[in-house]
Structures are given as C-alpha cells and as structure tokens.
Short mmCIF file of C-alpha atoms in Angstrom, two decimals:
data_model
loop_
_atom_site.label_atom_id
_atom_site.label_comp_id
_atom_site.label_asym_id
_atom_site.label_seq_id
_atom_site.Cartn_x
_atom_site.Cartn_y
_atom_site.Cartn_z
CA MET A 1 63.64 85.77 -43.26
CA GLU A 2 63.67 83.24 -40.43
CA ILE A 3 63.43 84.28 -36.78
CA GLU A 4 65.02 82.20 -34.03
CA LEU A 5 64.81 82.78 -30.28
CA ALA A 6 67.83 82.06 -28.10
CA LYS A 7 67.54 78.76 -26.22
CA SER A 8 67.57 80.71 -22.97
CA TYR A 9 66.13 84.21 -22.68
CA GLY A 10 63.87 86.52 -20.69
CA PHE A 11 62.54 86.39 -17.13
CA CYS A 12 64.83 84.72 -14.61
CA PHE A 13 63.73 83.09 -11.36
CA GLY A 14 64.35 86.22 -9.27
CA VAL A 15 62.33 88.48 -11.57
CA LYS A 16 59.43 86.02 -11.84
CA ARG A 17 59.39 85.77 -8.05
CA ALA A 18 59.41 89.56 -7.62
CA ILE A 19 56.57 90.05 -10.11
CA LYS A 20 54.42 87.50 -8.28
CA ILE A 21 55.20 89.14 -4.94
CA ALA A 22 54.26 92.59 -6.28
CA GLU A 23 51.05 91.33 -7.89
CA SER A 24 50.03 89.58 -4.67
CA ALA A 25 50.87 92.60 -2.53
CA GLY A 26 48.48 94.82 -4.45
CA ALA A 27 48.54 98.56 -3.77
CA GLY A 28 51.94 99.47 -2.42
CA ALA A 29 55.18 101.12 -3.42
CA THR A 30 58.57 99.78 -4.45
CA ILE A 31 61.73 101.48 -3.25
CA GLY A 32 63.40 101.96 -6.62
CA GLU A 33 62.28 100.09 -9.72
CA LEU A 34 61.18 96.54 -8.88
CA ILE A 35 62.97 95.34 -12.03
CA HIS A 36 64.76 97.14 -14.83
CA ASN A 37 61.98 97.13 -17.39
CA ARG A 38 59.85 100.24 -17.90
CA LEU A 39 56.99 98.45 -19.68
CA GLU A 40 56.55 95.87 -16.93
CA ILE A 41 56.75 98.58 -14.25
CA GLU A 42 53.96 100.46 -16.04
CA ARG A 43 51.84 97.28 -16.21
CA LEU A 44 52.23 96.67 -12.48
CA GLU A 45 51.14 100.21 -11.65
CA LYS A 46 48.18 100.17 -14.04
CA ASN A 47 46.86 96.69 -13.17
CA PHE A 48 47.94 96.22 -9.55
CA GLY A 49 48.45 99.71 -8.13
CA VAL A 50 52.17 99.19 -7.47
CA ARG A 51 53.87 102.60 -7.53
CA THR A 52 57.59 103.19 -7.95
CA LEU A 53 59.41 105.58 -5.61
CA SER A 54 62.95 106.87 -6.07
CA ASN A 55 63.89 106.64 -2.39
CA LEU A 56 62.56 106.31 1.15
CA SER A 57 61.90 110.04 1.50
CA GLU A 58 59.06 109.74 -1.03
CA LEU A 59 57.08 107.39 1.23
CA THR A 60 53.92 109.14 2.47
CA ASP A 61 50.79 107.23 3.45
CA GLU A 62 51.71 103.85 1.93
CA LYS A 63 50.75 100.78 3.93
CA LYS A 64 53.17 98.47 2.12
CA ALA A 65 56.74 98.95 0.93
CA ILE A 66 58.22 96.44 -1.50
CA ILE A 67 62.00 96.02 -1.68
CA ARG A 68 63.12 95.67 -5.33
CA THR A 69 64.86 92.60 -6.78
CA HIS A 70 68.24 94.37 -6.58
CA GLY A 71 67.84 95.00 -2.85
CA ILE A 72 68.62 98.20 -0.97
CA THR A 73 71.47 99.46 1.19
CA LYS A 74 71.95 98.35 4.78
CA SER A 75 71.11 101.82 6.13
CA ASP A 76 67.95 102.10 4.02
CA LEU A 77 66.85 98.64 5.15
CA ALA A 78 67.29 99.61 8.81
CA THR A 79 65.36 102.84 8.27
CA LEU A 80 62.56 101.05 6.44
CA GLN A 81 62.17 98.46 9.19
CA MET A 82 61.60 101.26 11.70
CA MET A 83 58.69 102.71 9.74
CA PRO A 84 55.06 101.91 10.58
CA LEU A 85 54.30 99.91 7.44
CA GLU A 86 54.47 96.37 6.10
CA VAL A 87 57.85 95.63 4.49
CA ILE A 88 57.71 93.04 1.69
CA ASP A 89 61.11 91.79 0.58
CA ALA A 90 61.33 90.94 -3.13
CA THR A 91 65.14 90.93 -3.17
CA CYS A 92 66.36 88.14 -5.43
CA PRO A 93 67.85 85.25 -3.39
CA PHE A 94 70.83 85.28 -5.76
CA VAL A 95 71.47 88.91 -4.75
CA LYS A 96 71.07 88.16 -1.06
CA LYS A 97 73.77 85.47 -1.25
CA PRO A 98 76.70 87.78 -2.16
CA ARG A 99 75.37 90.28 0.37
CA GLU A 100 75.65 87.63 3.10
CA ILE A 101 79.12 86.61 1.90
CA VAL A 102 80.38 90.20 1.89
CA GLU A 103 79.11 90.76 5.43
CA LYS A 104 80.68 87.52 6.69
CA VAL A 105 84.12 87.62 5.07
CA SER A 106 84.59 91.34 5.66
CA SER A 107 84.02 90.72 9.37
CA GLU A 108 86.81 88.09 9.14
CA GLY A 109 89.27 90.73 7.90
CA TYR A 110 89.04 90.25 4.14
CA GLU A 111 89.15 93.29 1.88
CA ILE A 112 86.51 93.07 -0.84
CA VAL A 113 87.07 93.34 -4.57
CA PHE A 114 83.68 93.56 -6.22
CA PHE A 115 83.38 93.22 -10.00
CA GLY A 116 80.43 95.38 -11.03
CA ASP A 117 79.01 98.77 -11.88
CA ALA A 118 79.50 101.10 -8.91
CA THR A 119 76.30 103.04 -9.65
CA HIS A 120 74.08 99.97 -10.01
CA PRO A 121 71.55 99.51 -7.15
CA GLU A 122 72.47 95.84 -6.72
CA VAL A 123 76.12 96.72 -6.20
CA LYS A 124 75.37 99.64 -3.88
CA GLY A 125 73.19 97.41 -1.75
CA ILE A 126 75.64 94.49 -1.51
CA VAL A 127 78.80 96.46 -0.73
CA SER A 128 77.00 98.52 1.92
CA PHE A 129 77.07 95.40 4.11
CA SER A 130 80.87 95.27 4.11
CA LYS A 131 82.77 95.97 7.34
CA SER A 132 86.11 96.37 5.54
CA LYS A 133 87.62 98.17 2.54
CA VAL A 134 85.76 97.64 -0.75
CA TYR A 135 87.08 98.12 -4.29
CA VAL A 136 84.31 98.16 -6.91
CA VAL A 137 85.87 97.68 -10.35
CA SER A 138 84.83 96.97 -13.92
CA GLU A 139 88.32 96.33 -15.33
CA VAL A 140 91.57 94.70 -14.13
CA SER A 141 93.39 97.95 -14.87
CA GLU A 142 91.60 99.63 -11.96
CA LEU A 143 93.47 97.36 -9.54
CA LEU A 144 97.03 97.82 -10.84
CA ASN A 145 98.05 100.44 -8.27
CA VAL A 146 96.08 99.14 -5.30
CA LYS A 147 98.07 98.14 -2.21
CA PHE A 148 96.14 95.19 -0.82
CA GLY A 149 96.29 93.69 2.63
CA ASN A 150 97.01 89.99 3.14
CA LYS A 151 93.42 88.78 2.73
CA VAL A 152 91.15 89.57 -0.22
CA ALA A 153 87.76 88.20 -1.30
CA LEU A 154 86.49 88.55 -4.87
CA LEU A 155 82.78 88.61 -5.78
CA SER A 156 80.74 89.75 -8.75
CA GLN A 157 77.53 91.50 -9.64
CA THR A 158 75.11 88.76 -10.64
CA THR A 159 74.79 89.91 -14.27
CA LYS A 160 78.43 90.36 -15.34
CA LYS A 161 80.48 88.43 -17.93
CA VAL A 162 82.25 85.41 -16.45
CA GLU A 163 85.30 85.88 -18.71
CA LYS A 164 86.09 89.28 -17.19
CA PHE A 165 85.49 87.94 -13.70
CA CYS A 166 88.09 85.24 -14.38
CA GLU A 167 90.56 87.87 -15.62
CA ILE A 168 90.28 89.74 -12.34
CA ALA A 169 90.66 86.51 -10.36
CA ALA A 170 93.79 85.57 -12.31
CA PHE A 171 95.32 88.99 -11.60
CA LEU A 172 94.58 88.84 -7.88
CA VAL A 173 96.15 85.39 -7.54
CA GLY A 174 99.48 86.97 -8.40
CA VAL A 175 99.31 89.95 -6.04
CA VAL A 176 97.69 88.82 -2.77
CA LYS A 177 98.76 86.23 -0.21
CA GLU A 178 95.30 84.86 0.53
CA LEU A 179 92.47 85.06 -1.99
CA ARG A 180 88.92 83.73 -1.75
CA VAL A 181 86.89 83.75 -4.96
CA PHE A 182 83.10 83.53 -4.87
CA ASN A 183 81.44 83.11 -8.25
CA THR A 184 78.25 85.06 -7.60
CA ILE A 185 77.26 85.43 -11.25
CA CYS A 186 73.71 84.08 -11.57
CA ASN A 187 73.21 80.82 -13.51
CA ALA A 188 70.36 82.39 -15.46
CA THR A 189 72.75 85.13 -16.57
CA LEU A 190 75.33 82.56 -17.67
CA ASN A 191 72.71 80.54 -19.55
CA ASN A 192 71.33 83.62 -21.36
CA GLN A 193 74.83 84.77 -22.28
CA LYS A 194 75.82 81.35 -23.63
CA ALA A 195 72.58 80.98 -25.62
CA THR A 196 72.94 84.49 -27.10
CA SER A 197 76.54 83.81 -28.09
CA GLU A 198 75.63 80.53 -29.80
CA LEU A 199 72.75 82.14 -31.71
CA ALA A 200 74.85 85.14 -32.79
CA LYS A 201 77.33 82.78 -34.47
CA LYS A 202 74.74 81.65 -37.01
CA ALA A 203 72.49 84.73 -37.33
CA ASP A 204 73.22 87.64 -39.64
CA VAL A 205 71.17 90.08 -37.54
CA MET A 206 70.52 90.01 -33.78
CA VAL A 207 67.87 91.81 -31.75
CA ILE A 208 68.27 91.94 -27.96
CA ILE A 209 65.18 92.98 -26.02
CA GLY A 210 65.38 94.65 -22.63
CA GLY A 211 65.19 97.74 -20.47
CA LYS A 212 67.44 100.71 -21.21
CA ASN A 213 68.93 100.52 -17.70
CA SER A 214 69.19 96.72 -17.53
CA SER A 215 72.76 95.55 -16.88
CA ASN A 216 72.19 92.00 -18.11
CA THR A 217 70.52 93.27 -21.31
CA LYS A 218 73.58 95.43 -21.96
CA GLN A 219 75.85 92.41 -21.48
CA LEU A 220 73.79 90.34 -23.92
CA TYR A 221 74.00 93.11 -26.51
CA LEU A 222 77.79 93.40 -26.13
CA ILE A 223 78.17 89.61 -26.48
CA ALA A 224 76.02 89.58 -29.62
CA LYS A 225 77.79 92.61 -31.09
CA GLU A 226 81.22 91.00 -30.71
CA ILE A 227 80.09 88.12 -32.91
CA CYS A 228 77.39 89.61 -35.17
CA GLU A 229 78.06 93.20 -36.24
CA ALA A 230 74.39 93.80 -37.11
CA SER A 231 73.20 93.59 -33.49
CA PHE A 232 70.64 95.94 -32.00
CA VAL A 233 68.96 96.45 -28.63
CA VAL A 234 65.34 97.56 -28.19
CA GLU A 235 63.00 98.04 -25.27
CA SER A 236 59.81 97.69 -27.30
CA ALA A 237 58.55 96.77 -30.78
CA GLY A 238 58.20 100.45 -31.69
CA GLU A 239 61.98 100.88 -31.71
CA LEU A 240 62.57 98.34 -34.51
CA ARG A 241 63.70 99.65 -37.92
CA ASP A 242 62.88 97.86 -41.18
CA GLU A 243 66.32 98.62 -42.69
CA TRP A 244 67.93 96.32 -40.09
CA PHE A 245 66.42 93.30 -41.82
CA VAL A 246 66.97 94.13 -45.50
CA GLY A 247 68.81 91.26 -47.19
CA LYS A 248 69.03 89.22 -43.97
CA TRP A 249 68.14 85.54 -43.79
CA LEU A 250 68.22 84.72 -40.05
CA CYS A 251 67.28 87.07 -37.22
CA GLY A 252 68.32 85.91 -33.78
CA VAL A 253 66.38 87.21 -30.78
CA GLY A 254 67.59 87.34 -27.19
CA ALA A 255 66.13 89.04 -24.12
CA GLY A 256 67.35 90.28 -20.76
CA ALA A 257 66.29 88.73 -17.45
CA SER A 258 63.80 91.55 -16.78
CA THR A 259 62.05 91.26 -20.15
CA PRO A 260 58.50 89.78 -19.94
CA GLU A 261 57.28 87.24 -22.47
CA TRP A 262 54.53 89.55 -23.72
CA VAL A 263 57.12 92.12 -24.79
CA VAL A 264 59.19 89.42 -26.55
CA SER A 265 56.07 88.27 -28.43
CA GLU A 266 55.27 91.82 -29.55
CA VAL A 267 58.82 92.37 -30.81
CA VAL A 268 58.92 89.05 -32.69
CA ALA A 269 55.55 89.80 -34.33
CA LYS A 270 56.80 93.23 -35.41
CA ILE A 271 60.00 91.75 -36.85
CA ARG A 272 57.90 89.36 -38.96
CA GLU A 273 55.83 92.30 -40.18
CA LEU A 274 58.87 94.42 -41.09
CA ALA A 275 60.68 91.55 -42.77
CA GLY A 276 57.65 90.85 -44.94
#
C-alpha cells in the first residue's frame, strides 16, 4: 500500500510561533492549553518546564504567564496584566486580527454575527471584545428568527469551513440593510482543507492526525469523510488499527495545524508497519 501526505498539513505559522515562544520562555505556565495537541503539551512540560493551567485562579508562584495561541478573554487579559508576573503573549496574529475587528466595528454600532463554536477558547476570547450584541452560530438555521438591527458584521473562527461561512454571508445579504463581511478564516486552514480534499478524492483510506479537541483537525476529518468513507482521525500512532488498511492501495494522510512533525512521522511509520 502506498502512503501519500497531503500537500499542506501540520503546524501553521501561529502554532510554530507559539511553540518557539514557549520554548524560549522556559519555566512558566500557559493559561489554558498553548495549542490543542496533548502530546506536544506534554513535550513542552517535560523538556522546557512549561505547565498548563486551566484558568487564572490556578496561578501561584509562577514568574511567567504565557497566553495561549487562541488568546484569552478581555477580562482575563486585564486581570493578568495587573498581576506581579511577566506576561508573554503567544496569541496567534491571525486570532488577534478578528479580535481587533470585533472591537472596532462593534464600537461603530454593528451587531456581530460570529461563525464558530461558542465553547471554543478562540471564540470566547474574540467575542469578549465586542461592545454590541453578538450572535455566535454554527449553522444558518440559528439566524432564521433573529431580528437584526440595521448594521451587521460577519466574522469567522479561523479554523472553520469557508463554504459554510459563505452560506451565512449569503443569508445575511438578504435580511440586513448594511452588512460587512470579514473573511477571518486563516490561509493555513484553507490550504490544509483544500489539500486534504484533493487527496481524499484519490485515496481509498484517509488518516487525519490531530488533537482530540482541535477544531481544525475535526474540520479536516469531516472534509475527508465526505469524500472518502474510510476516513479516520487519530491523535497518536497507538490509535491506528490494522483492519483499516486491509485491501487498500493508497492511504492519504493529513494533519491539523497543531500537529507536530514528529507525531506525523510516528503515525506514518506505524501505518507502513501495519500495512506490511
């Protein structure tokens, strides 16, 4: 069986940047997971002394606090900046951009429609900067009964599918007087999604590698599954099953933006072993 990697996969710019920041910072603590990949988080703690805290209340005698790639809420940021420690900001620049847009346009009277997962830390952080009404939605149907004002701005979580974003934009064009659309989906996300889709069209089994709580990994899996029924998602090589590859001739491999190259290499090696 042949194995082919997607033309675009794995660590994006923001994640690479955050990893370098955390490694350089040395002993410190991140507020929330730095990135959504358990194996990489464990490596950072073991090799660089970077601990992961659930929230600000868990800070004790740390000298350095690292803000995760997804950012934090406006209130948490203000609280953190008042504390007697060094604050190191590893928020992805592509997450900061929609945050700045939300703060600006909401102050100009625009209601915000945000396409994303309401419980995701990136979304929580971005919408917390709004000064007006915010609607966080994952489907067009959630907007059908909303009574909008005259001015609406549409943005997206950086890791969502562009097709669904366009569906929401098309709906809003017909129901609001003034609409501003900001495509805040990250280019790395778009490239990974396109590459995964292209590979799934010619593979007869797909393996997507990424963290269990990674939004972009989930999107890659859903894209692959729509095209190639035999699509699976794993966090590590130990989750692979030999029966997935029986009678298959081409295994396509994709990986989420928080998946390190060393994990991809381990998974590919294990696939070769299982496939014989």
